[in-house]
Amino acid sequence: MSLDVSNKVSRALTQEIETLANISRESGSKLWRDIAERLASRRRGYASVNLSKIDKYAKDGDIIVVPGYVLGVGKISKKVTVGAYKFSKTAMEKLSNSGCAFMNISEIAKDNPKGTNVKIMR
């Protein structure tokens, strides 16, 4: 089964979706397939998560995946790893200053193909 990715989707996003779908297929993890499907849906449905929400619900050491955008509103006091399609400039600065790791979702999927202990935040 292939994901329906429209022609309007950027090349980088298409690559991200295909990578997640391939990792899901190879590892048997439904988590990465679900994230790929969310990213393939309309952009209007993407999650927009502020750092304050991540700080409120995450614990130190958590791996958080946001199928959409991470925005820089609020502060982050916990050491977490955050994967998202896009980060605002402010969010990247605050995450970097607090010692958190942030990367594309596919990078997290490559490091953790089974999706063990990954939390999806919307």
PDB file of C-alpha atoms in Angstrom:
ATOM      1  CA  MET A   1       0.000   0.000   0.000  1.00  0.00           C
ATOM      2  CA  SER A   2       1.504   3.353  -0.970  1.00  0.00           C
ATOM      3  CA  LEU A   3       0.757   6.692   0.570  1.00  0.00           C
ATOM      4  CA  ASP A   4      -1.048   9.241  -1.579  1.00  0.00           C
ATOM      5  CA  VAL A   5       1.257  12.248  -1.666  1.00  0.00           C
ATOM      6  CA  SER A   6       0.021  15.173  -3.757  1.00  0.00           C
ATOM      7  CA  ASN A   7       2.185  17.034  -6.242  1.00  0.00           C
ATOM      8  CA  LYS A   8       1.932  20.188  -4.114  1.00  0.00           C
ATOM      9  CA  VAL A   9       3.958  18.607  -1.326  1.00  0.00           C
ATOM     10  CA  SER A  10       7.570  19.692  -1.171  1.00  0.00           C
ATOM     11  CA  ARG A  11      10.329  17.335  -2.206  1.00  0.00           C
ATOM     12  CA  ALA A  12      11.763  17.314   1.341  1.00  0.00           C
ATOM     13  CA  LEU A  13       8.396  16.372   2.831  1.00  0.00           C
ATOM     14  CA  THR A  14       7.896  13.656   0.227  1.00  0.00           C
ATOM     15  CA  GLN A  15      11.311  12.216   1.114  1.00  0.00           C
ATOM     16  CA  GLU A  16      10.453  12.354   4.838  1.00  0.00           C
ATOM     17  CA  ILE A  17       7.174  10.505   4.267  1.00  0.00           C
ATOM     18  CA  GLU A  18       8.792   7.845   2.073  1.00  0.00           C
ATOM     19  CA  THR A  19      11.604   7.297   4.592  1.00  0.00           C
ATOM     20  CA  LEU A  20       9.122   6.831   7.440  1.00  0.00           C
ATOM     21  CA  ALA A  21       7.001   4.446   5.362  1.00  0.00           C
ATOM     22  CA  ASN A  22      10.084   2.389   4.453  1.00  0.00           C
ATOM     23  CA  ILE A  23      11.264   2.190   8.062  1.00  0.00           C
ATOM     24  CA  SER A  24       7.775   1.130   9.102  1.00  0.00           C
ATOM     25  CA  ARG A  25       7.683  -1.578   6.439  1.00  0.00           C
ATOM     26  CA  GLU A  26      11.144  -2.919   7.340  1.00  0.00           C
ATOM     27  CA  SER A  27      10.704  -2.845  11.123  1.00  0.00           C
ATOM     28  CA  GLY A  28       7.029  -3.736  11.287  1.00  0.00           C
ATOM     29  CA  SER A  29       6.369  -0.649  13.432  1.00  0.00           C
ATOM     30  CA  LYS A  30       2.943   0.882  12.954  1.00  0.00           C
ATOM     31  CA  LEU A  31       4.063   4.074  14.699  1.00  0.00           C
ATOM     32  CA  TRP A  32       6.165   5.362  11.794  1.00  0.00           C
ATOM     33  CA  ARG A  33       3.438   4.434   9.304  1.00  0.00           C
ATOM     34  CA  ASP A  34       0.939   6.461  11.339  1.00  0.00           C
ATOM     35  CA  ILE A  35       3.277   9.472  11.428  1.00  0.00           C
ATOM     36  CA  ALA A  36       3.875   9.177   7.654  1.00  0.00           C
ATOM     37  CA  GLU A  37       0.122   9.127   7.027  1.00  0.00           C
ATOM     38  CA  ARG A  38      -0.390  12.191   9.238  1.00  0.00           C
ATOM     39  CA  LEU A  39       2.298  14.076   7.308  1.00  0.00           C
ATOM     40  CA  ALA A  40       0.773  12.995   3.992  1.00  0.00           C
ATOM     41  CA  SER A  41      -2.586  14.454   4.995  1.00  0.00           C
ATOM     42  CA  ARG A  42      -3.526  18.089   4.513  1.00  0.00           C
ATOM     43  CA  ARG A  43      -1.166  20.577   6.102  1.00  0.00           C
ATOM     44  CA  ARG A  44      -4.124  22.204   7.800  1.00  0.00           C
ATOM     45  CA  GLY A  45      -4.289  19.096   9.983  1.00  0.00           C
ATOM     46  CA  TYR A  46      -0.651  19.271  11.090  1.00  0.00           C
ATOM     47  CA  ALA A  47       0.023  19.607  14.781  1.00  0.00           C
ATOM     48  CA  SER A  48       1.409  22.896  16.091  1.00  0.00           C
ATOM     49  CA  VAL A  49       2.923  22.321  19.511  1.00  0.00           C
ATOM     50  CA  ASN A  50       4.484  24.963  21.727  1.00  0.00           C
ATOM     51  CA  LEU A  51       7.502  24.272  23.906  1.00  0.00           C
ATOM     52  CA  SER A  52       5.361  24.960  26.979  1.00  0.00           C
ATOM     53  CA  LYS A  53       3.168  21.953  26.122  1.00  0.00           C
ATOM     54  CA  ILE A  54       6.199  19.713  25.621  1.00  0.00           C
ATOM     55  CA  ASP A  55       7.590  20.882  28.963  1.00  0.00           C
ATOM     56  CA  LYS A  56       4.243  20.245  30.687  1.00  0.00           C
ATOM     57  CA  TYR A  57       3.697  16.671  29.473  1.00  0.00           C
ATOM     58  CA  ALA A  58       7.201  15.285  28.865  1.00  0.00           C
ATOM     59  CA  LYS A  59       9.643  13.797  31.346  1.00  0.00           C
ATOM     60  CA  ASP A  60      13.422  14.037  31.265  1.00  0.00           C
ATOM     61  CA  GLY A  61      14.797  11.667  28.637  1.00  0.00           C
ATOM     62  CA  ASP A  62      11.534  11.331  26.665  1.00  0.00           C
ATOM     63  CA  ILE A  63      11.487  11.105  22.890  1.00  0.00           C
ATOM     64  CA  ILE A  64       8.720  13.343  21.565  1.00  0.00           C
ATOM     65  CA  VAL A  65       7.489  13.303  17.959  1.00  0.00           C
ATOM     66  CA  VAL A  66       5.335  16.141  16.632  1.00  0.00           C
ATOM     67  CA  PRO A  67       3.748  15.391  13.240  1.00  0.00           C
ATOM     68  CA  GLY A  68       3.903  19.034  12.252  1.00  0.00           C
ATOM     69  CA  TYR A  69       5.487  22.117  13.740  1.00  0.00           C
ATOM     70  CA  VAL A  70       7.207  22.963  17.029  1.00  0.00           C
ATOM     71  CA  LEU A  71       6.772  26.590  18.023  1.00  0.00           C
ATOM     72  CA  GLY A  72       8.851  28.579  20.491  1.00  0.00           C
ATOM     73  CA  VAL A  73       6.167  29.818  22.890  1.00  0.00           C
ATOM     74  CA  GLY A  74       7.019  29.036  26.496  1.00  0.00           C
ATOM     75  CA  LYS A  75      10.107  27.542  28.006  1.00  0.00           C
ATOM     76  CA  ILE A  76      11.573  24.070  28.152  1.00  0.00           C
ATOM     77  CA  SER A  77      13.234  22.868  31.343  1.00  0.00           C
ATOM     78  CA  LYS A  78      13.400  19.137  30.651  1.00  0.00           C
ATOM     79  CA  LYS A  79      16.084  17.340  28.644  1.00  0.00           C
ATOM     80  CA  VAL A  80      14.119  15.696  25.852  1.00  0.00           C
ATOM     81  CA  THR A  81      14.643  14.684  22.238  1.00  0.00           C
ATOM     82  CA  VAL A  82      12.136  16.288  19.889  1.00  0.00           C
ATOM     83  CA  GLY A  83      11.415  15.224  16.330  1.00  0.00           C
ATOM     84  CA  ALA A  84       9.186  17.286  14.059  1.00  0.00           C
ATOM     85  CA  TYR A  85       8.633  18.194  10.441  1.00  0.00           C
ATOM     86  CA  LYS A  86       9.580  21.836  11.128  1.00  0.00           C
ATOM     87  CA  PHE A  87      10.819  23.958  14.020  1.00  0.00           C
ATOM     88  CA  SER A  88      10.467  27.702  14.416  1.00  0.00           C
ATOM     89  CA  LYS A  89      13.701  29.633  14.804  1.00  0.00           C
ATOM     90  CA  THR A  90      12.787  30.506  18.402  1.00  0.00           C
ATOM     91  CA  ALA A  91      12.012  26.874  19.218  1.00  0.00           C
ATOM     92  CA  MET A  92      15.384  25.749  17.848  1.00  0.00           C
ATOM     93  CA  GLU A  93      17.194  28.391  19.903  1.00  0.00           C
ATOM     94  CA  LYS A  94      15.364  27.504  23.122  1.00  0.00           C
ATOM     95  CA  LEU A  95      15.822  23.754  22.624  1.00  0.00           C
ATOM     96  CA  SER A  96      19.506  24.215  21.882  1.00  0.00           C
ATOM     97  CA  ASN A  97      20.039  26.511  24.894  1.00  0.00           C
ATOM     98  CA  SER A  98      18.323  24.040  27.230  1.00  0.00           C
ATOM     99  CA  GLY A  99      20.447  21.088  26.053  1.00  0.00           C
ATOM    100  CA  CYS A 100      17.648  19.285  24.242  1.00  0.00           C
ATOM    101  CA  ALA A 101      18.158  17.407  20.995  1.00  0.00           C
ATOM    102  CA  PHE A 102      15.950  18.217  18.019  1.00  0.00           C
ATOM    103  CA  MET A 103      15.870  16.654  14.578  1.00  0.00           C
ATOM    104  CA  ASN A 104      13.704  15.480  11.697  1.00  0.00           C
ATOM    105  CA  ILE A 105      11.277  12.694  12.464  1.00  0.00           C
ATOM    106  CA  SER A 106      13.053  10.345  10.040  1.00  0.00           C
ATOM    107  CA  GLU A 107      16.310  10.733  12.001  1.00  0.00           C
ATOM    108  CA  ILE A 108      14.549   9.545  15.149  1.00  0.00           C
ATOM    109  CA  ALA A 109      12.972   6.684  13.182  1.00  0.00           C
ATOM    110  CA  LYS A 110      16.381   5.590  11.857  1.00  0.00           C
ATOM    111  CA  ASP A 111      17.800   5.566  15.403  1.00  0.00           C
ATOM    112  CA  ASN A 112      14.723   3.805  16.811  1.00  0.00           C
ATOM    113  CA  PRO A 113      13.065   1.767  14.010  1.00  0.00           C
ATOM    114  CA  LYS A 114      10.683  -0.058  16.381  1.00  0.00           C
ATOM    115  CA  GLY A 115       9.455   3.250  17.856  1.00  0.00           C
ATOM    116  CA  THR A 116      10.111   2.118  21.408  1.00  0.00           C
ATOM    117  CA  ASN A 117       9.253   4.722  24.077  1.00  0.00           C
ATOM    118  CA  VAL A 118       8.335   7.380  21.506  1.00  0.00           C
ATOM    119  CA  LYS A 119       5.496   9.737  22.428  1.00  0.00           C
ATOM    120  CA  ILE A 120       3.395  11.489  19.788  1.00  0.00           C
ATOM    121  CA  MET A 121       2.312  14.978  20.766  1.00  0.00           C
ATOM    122  CA  ARG A 122      -0.493  16.884  19.035  1.00  0.00           C
TER     123      ARG A 122
END
